[in-house]
Backbone as a chain_set.jsonl record, in Angstrom:
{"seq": "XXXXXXXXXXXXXXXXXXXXXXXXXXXXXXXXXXXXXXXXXXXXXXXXXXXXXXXXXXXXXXXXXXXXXXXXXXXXXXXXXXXXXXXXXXXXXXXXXXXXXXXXXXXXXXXXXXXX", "coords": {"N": [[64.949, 81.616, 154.398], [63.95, 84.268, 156.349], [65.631, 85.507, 158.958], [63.486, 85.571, 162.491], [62.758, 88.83, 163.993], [64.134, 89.93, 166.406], [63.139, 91.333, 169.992], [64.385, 93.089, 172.13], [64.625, 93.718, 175.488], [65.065, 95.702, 178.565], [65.09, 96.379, 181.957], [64.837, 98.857, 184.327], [65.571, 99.601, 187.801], [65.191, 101.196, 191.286], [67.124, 101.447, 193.193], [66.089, 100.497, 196.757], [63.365, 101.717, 196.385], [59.837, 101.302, 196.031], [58.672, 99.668, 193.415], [56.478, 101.892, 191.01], [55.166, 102.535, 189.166], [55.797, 101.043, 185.775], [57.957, 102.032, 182.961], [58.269, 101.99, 179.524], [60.077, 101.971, 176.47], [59.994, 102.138, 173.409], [61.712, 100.614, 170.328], [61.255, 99.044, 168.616], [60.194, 98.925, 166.172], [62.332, 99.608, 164.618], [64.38, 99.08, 161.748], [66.807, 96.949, 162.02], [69.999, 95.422, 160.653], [72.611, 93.598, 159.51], [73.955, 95.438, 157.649], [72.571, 97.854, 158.708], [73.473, 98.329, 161.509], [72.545, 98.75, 164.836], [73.318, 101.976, 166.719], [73.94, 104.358, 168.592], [72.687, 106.373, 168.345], [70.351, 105.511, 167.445], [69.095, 105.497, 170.04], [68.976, 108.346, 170.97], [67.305, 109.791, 171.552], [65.599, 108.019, 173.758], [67.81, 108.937, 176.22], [67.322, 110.946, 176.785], [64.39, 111.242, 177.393], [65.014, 109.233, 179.397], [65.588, 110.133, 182.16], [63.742, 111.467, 183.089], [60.949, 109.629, 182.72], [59.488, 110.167, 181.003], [56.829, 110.514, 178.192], [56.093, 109.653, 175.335], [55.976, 109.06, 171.876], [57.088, 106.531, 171.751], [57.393, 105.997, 174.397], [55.897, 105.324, 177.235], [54.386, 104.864, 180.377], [53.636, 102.386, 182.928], [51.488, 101.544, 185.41], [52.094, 100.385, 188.425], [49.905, 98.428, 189.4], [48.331, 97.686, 187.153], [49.972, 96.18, 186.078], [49.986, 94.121, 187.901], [47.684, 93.406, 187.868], [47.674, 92.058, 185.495], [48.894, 89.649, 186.063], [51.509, 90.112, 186.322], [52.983, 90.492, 184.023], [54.779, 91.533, 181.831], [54.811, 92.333, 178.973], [55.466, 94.381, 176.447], [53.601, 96.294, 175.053], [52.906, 99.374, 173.118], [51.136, 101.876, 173.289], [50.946, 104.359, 172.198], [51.653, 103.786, 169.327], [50.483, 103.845, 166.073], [47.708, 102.137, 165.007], [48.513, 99.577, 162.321], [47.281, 97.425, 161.822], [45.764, 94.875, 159.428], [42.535, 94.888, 159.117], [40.705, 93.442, 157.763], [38.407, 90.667, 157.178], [39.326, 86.976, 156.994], [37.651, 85.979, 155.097], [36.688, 88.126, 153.533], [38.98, 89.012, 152.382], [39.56, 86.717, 150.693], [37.832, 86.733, 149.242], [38.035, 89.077, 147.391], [41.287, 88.303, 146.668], [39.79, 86.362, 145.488], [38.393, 87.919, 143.065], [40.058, 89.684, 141.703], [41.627, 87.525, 141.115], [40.143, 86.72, 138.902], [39.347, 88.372, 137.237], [42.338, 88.205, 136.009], [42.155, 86.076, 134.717], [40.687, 86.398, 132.908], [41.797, 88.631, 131.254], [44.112, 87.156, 130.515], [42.785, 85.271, 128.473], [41.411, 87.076, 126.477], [44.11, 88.172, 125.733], [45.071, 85.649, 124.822], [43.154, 84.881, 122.586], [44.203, 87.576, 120.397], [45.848, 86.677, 119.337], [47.699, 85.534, 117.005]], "CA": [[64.091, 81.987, 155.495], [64.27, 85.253, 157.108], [65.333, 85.592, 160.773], [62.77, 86.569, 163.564], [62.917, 89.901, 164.597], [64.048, 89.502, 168.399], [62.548, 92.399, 170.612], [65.336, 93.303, 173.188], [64.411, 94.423, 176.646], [66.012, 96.254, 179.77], [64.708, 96.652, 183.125], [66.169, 99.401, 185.57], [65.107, 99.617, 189.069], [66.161, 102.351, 191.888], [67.579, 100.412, 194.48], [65.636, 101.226, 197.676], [62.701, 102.459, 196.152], [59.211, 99.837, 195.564], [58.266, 100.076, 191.989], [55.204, 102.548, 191.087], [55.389, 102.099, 187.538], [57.077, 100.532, 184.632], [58.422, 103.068, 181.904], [59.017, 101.101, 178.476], [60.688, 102.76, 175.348], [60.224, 100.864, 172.306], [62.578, 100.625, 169.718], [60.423, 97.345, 167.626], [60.461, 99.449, 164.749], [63.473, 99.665, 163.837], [64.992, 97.812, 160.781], [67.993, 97.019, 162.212], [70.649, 94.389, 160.234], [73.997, 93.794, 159.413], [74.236, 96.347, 157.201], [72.256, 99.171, 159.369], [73.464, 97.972, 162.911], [71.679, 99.519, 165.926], [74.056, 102.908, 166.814], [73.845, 104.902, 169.821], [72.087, 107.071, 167.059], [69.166, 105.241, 167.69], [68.576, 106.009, 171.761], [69.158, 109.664, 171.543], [65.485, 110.283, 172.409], [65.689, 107.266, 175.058], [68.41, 108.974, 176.761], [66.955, 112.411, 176.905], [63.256, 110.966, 178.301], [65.02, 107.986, 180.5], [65.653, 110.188, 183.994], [62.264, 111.43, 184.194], [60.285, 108.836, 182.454], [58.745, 111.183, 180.36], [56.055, 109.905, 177.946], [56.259, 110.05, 173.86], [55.261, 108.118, 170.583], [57.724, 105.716, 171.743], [57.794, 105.679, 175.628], [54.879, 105.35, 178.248], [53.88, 103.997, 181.227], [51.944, 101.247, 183.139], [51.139, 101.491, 186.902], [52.298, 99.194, 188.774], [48.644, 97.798, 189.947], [48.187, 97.09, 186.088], [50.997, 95.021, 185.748], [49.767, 93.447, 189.015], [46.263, 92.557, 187.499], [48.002, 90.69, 184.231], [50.132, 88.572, 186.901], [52.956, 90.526, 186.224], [53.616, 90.255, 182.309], [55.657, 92.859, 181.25], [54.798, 92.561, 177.518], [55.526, 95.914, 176.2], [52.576, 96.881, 173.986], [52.994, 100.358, 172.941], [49.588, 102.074, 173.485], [51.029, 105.254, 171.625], [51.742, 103.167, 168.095], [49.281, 103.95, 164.959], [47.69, 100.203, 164.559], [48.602, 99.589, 161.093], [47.284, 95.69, 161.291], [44.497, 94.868, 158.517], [41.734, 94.347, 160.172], [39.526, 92.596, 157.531], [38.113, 88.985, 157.364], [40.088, 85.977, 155.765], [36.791, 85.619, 153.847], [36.889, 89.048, 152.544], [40.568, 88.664, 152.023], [39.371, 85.357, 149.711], [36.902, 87.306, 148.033], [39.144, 89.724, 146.635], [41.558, 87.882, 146.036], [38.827, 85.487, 143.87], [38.195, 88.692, 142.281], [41.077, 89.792, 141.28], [41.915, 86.236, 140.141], [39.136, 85.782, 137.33], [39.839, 89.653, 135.818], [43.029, 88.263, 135.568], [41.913, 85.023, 133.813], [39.824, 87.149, 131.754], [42.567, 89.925, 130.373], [44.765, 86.409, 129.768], [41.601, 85.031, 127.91], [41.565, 87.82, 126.094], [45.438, 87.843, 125.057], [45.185, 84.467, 123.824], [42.302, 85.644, 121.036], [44.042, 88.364, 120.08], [47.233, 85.91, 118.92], [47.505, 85.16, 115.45]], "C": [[64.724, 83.17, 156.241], [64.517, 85.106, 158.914], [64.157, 86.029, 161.276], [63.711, 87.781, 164.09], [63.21, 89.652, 166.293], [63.95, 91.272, 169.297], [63.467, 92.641, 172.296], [64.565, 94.03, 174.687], [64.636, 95.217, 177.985], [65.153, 96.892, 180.39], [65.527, 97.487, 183.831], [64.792, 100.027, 186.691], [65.984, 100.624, 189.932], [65.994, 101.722, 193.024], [66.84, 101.831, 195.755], [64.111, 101.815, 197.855], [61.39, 101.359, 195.959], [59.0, 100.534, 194.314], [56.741, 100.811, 192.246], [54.834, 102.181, 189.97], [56.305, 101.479, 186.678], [57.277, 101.728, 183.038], [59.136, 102.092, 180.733], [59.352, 102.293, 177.648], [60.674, 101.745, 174.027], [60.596, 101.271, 170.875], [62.404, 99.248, 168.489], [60.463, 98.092, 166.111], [61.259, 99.644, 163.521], [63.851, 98.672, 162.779], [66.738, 97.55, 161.014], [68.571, 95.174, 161.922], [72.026, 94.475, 159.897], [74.567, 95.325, 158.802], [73.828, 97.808, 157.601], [71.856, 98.696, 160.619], [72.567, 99.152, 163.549], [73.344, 100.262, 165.988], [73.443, 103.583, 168.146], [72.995, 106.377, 169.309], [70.237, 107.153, 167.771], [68.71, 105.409, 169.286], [68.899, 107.145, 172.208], [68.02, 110.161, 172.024], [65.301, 109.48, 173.637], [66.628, 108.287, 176.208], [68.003, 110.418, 177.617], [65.739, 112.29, 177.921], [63.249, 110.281, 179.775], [64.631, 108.955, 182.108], [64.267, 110.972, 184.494], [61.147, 110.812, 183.565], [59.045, 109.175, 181.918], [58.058, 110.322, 179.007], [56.039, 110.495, 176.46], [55.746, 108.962, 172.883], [55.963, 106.825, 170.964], [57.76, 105.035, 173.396], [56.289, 105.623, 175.879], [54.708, 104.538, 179.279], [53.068, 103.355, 181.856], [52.111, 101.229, 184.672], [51.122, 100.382, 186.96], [50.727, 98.105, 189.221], [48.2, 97.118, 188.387], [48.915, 95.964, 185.796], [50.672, 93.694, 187.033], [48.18, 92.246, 188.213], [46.564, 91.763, 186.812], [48.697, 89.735, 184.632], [51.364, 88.84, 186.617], [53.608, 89.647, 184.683], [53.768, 91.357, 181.819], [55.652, 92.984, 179.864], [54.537, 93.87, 177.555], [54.659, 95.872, 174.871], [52.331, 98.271, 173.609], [51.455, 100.764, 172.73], [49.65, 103.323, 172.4], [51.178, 105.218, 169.865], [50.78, 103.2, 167.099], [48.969, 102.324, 165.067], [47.439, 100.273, 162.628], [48.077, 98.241, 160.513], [45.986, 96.011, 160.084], [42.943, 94.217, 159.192], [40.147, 93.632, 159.64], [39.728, 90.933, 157.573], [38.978, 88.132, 156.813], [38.634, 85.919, 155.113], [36.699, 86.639, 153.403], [38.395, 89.359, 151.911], [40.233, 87.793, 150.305], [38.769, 86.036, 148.364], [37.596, 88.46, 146.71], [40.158, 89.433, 146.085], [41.033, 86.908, 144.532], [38.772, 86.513, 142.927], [38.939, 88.895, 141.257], [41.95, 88.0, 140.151], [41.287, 86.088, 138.405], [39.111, 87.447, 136.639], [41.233, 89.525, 135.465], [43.199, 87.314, 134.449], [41.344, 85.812, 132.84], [40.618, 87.835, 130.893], [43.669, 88.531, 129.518], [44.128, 85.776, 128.584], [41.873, 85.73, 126.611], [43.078, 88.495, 125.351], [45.282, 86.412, 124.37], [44.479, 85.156, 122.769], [42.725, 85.91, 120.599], [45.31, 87.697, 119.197], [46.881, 85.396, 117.739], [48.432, 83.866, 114.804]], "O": [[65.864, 83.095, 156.7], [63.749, 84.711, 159.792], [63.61, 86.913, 160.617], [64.887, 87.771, 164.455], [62.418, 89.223, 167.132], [64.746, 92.181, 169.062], [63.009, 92.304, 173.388], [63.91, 95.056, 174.504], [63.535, 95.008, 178.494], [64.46, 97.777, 179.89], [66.7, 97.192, 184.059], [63.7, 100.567, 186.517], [67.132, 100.935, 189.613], [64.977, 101.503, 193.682], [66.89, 103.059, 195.808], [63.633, 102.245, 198.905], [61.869, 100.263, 195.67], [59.119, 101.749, 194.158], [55.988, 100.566, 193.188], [53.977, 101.298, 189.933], [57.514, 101.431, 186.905], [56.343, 101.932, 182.263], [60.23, 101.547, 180.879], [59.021, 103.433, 177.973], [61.361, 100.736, 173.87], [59.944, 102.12, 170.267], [63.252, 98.723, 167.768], [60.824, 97.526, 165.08], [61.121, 99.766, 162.304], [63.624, 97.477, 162.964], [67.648, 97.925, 160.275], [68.126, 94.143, 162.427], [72.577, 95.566, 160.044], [75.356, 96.1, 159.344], [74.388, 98.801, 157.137], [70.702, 98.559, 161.024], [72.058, 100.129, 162.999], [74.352, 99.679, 165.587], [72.384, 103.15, 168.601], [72.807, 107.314, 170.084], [69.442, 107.982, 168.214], [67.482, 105.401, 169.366], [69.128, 107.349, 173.401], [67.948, 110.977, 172.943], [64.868, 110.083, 174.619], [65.997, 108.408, 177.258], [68.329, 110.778, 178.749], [65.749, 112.889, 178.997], [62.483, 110.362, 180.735], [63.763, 108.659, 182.929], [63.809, 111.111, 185.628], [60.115, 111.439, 183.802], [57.923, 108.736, 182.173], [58.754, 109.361, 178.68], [55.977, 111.717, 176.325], [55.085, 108.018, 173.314], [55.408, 105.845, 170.465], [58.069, 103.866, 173.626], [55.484, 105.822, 174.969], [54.905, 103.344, 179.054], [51.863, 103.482, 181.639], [53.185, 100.75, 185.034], [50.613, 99.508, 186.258], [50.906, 96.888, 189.251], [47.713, 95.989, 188.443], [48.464, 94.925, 185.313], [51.118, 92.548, 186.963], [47.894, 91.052, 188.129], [46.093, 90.64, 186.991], [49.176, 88.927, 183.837], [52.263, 88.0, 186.629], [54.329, 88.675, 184.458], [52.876, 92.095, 181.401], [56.49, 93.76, 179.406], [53.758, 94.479, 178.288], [55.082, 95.442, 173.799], [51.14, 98.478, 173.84], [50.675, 100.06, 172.088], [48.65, 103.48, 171.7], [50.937, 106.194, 169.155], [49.975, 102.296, 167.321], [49.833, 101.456, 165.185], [46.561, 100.799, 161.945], [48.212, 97.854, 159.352], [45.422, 97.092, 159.915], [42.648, 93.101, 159.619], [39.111, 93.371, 160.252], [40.694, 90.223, 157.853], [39.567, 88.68, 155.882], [38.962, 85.628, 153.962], [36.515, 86.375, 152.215], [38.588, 90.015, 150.887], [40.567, 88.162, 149.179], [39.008, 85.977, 147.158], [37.529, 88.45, 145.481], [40.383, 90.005, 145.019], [41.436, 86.756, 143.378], [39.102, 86.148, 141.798], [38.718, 88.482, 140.119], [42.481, 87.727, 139.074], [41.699, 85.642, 137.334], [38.816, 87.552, 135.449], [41.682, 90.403, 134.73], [43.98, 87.447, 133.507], [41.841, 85.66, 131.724], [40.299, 87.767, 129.706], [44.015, 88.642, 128.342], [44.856, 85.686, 127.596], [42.474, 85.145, 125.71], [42.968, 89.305, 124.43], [45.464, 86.362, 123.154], [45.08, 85.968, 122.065], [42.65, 85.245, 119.565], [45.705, 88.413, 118.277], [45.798, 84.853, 117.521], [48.311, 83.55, 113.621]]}, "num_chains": 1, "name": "protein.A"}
């Protein structure tokens, strides 16, 4: 069984100041494992955007009144992210797979016969 992916997070606040917005950076992409630890590699673009909360494929922000409406749930959902999910049915899922099933029964079908 593979581990879960665990999605790290860090909050920074400017003492003194009320929040206006929240500025995430997300870093979910990464394939990071023993063998290709996280490196300081990986937050050279964080480090460059952090002090003015500048906005990229990876960063953006959410007004604070938004975060207010969801009761204050800070799930970081990257709005800037291609959506790569699949976005058909489990019954067209089924169907294709059925498909695919019975041209495969068929080509085996079809090997048996051909056996002497």
């Amino acid at each position: 069984m593979q581990a879960q992916p665990v999605k790290p997070t860090s909050y920074f606040f400017t003492k003194g100041e009320q929040t206006k917005e929240v500025w995430y950076y997300d870093l979910s992409d990464l394939n990071i494992t023993k063998k290709q630890p996280l490196t300081l590699q990986h937050f050279e673009e964080f480090f460059k955007l952090l002090s003015e909360r500048r906005t990229s494929d990876r960063s953006w922000c959410v007004p604070i009144e938004d975060i207010e409406a969801k009761k204050y749930d800070l799930k970081a959902v990257n709005p800037n992210r291609k959506d790569n999910e699949d976005k058909r049915s489990s019954e067209d899922l089924i169907t294709i797979i059925e498909s695919h099933a019975a041209e495969i029964e068929k080509a085996i079908r079809q090997l048996r016969n051909k056996r002497i």
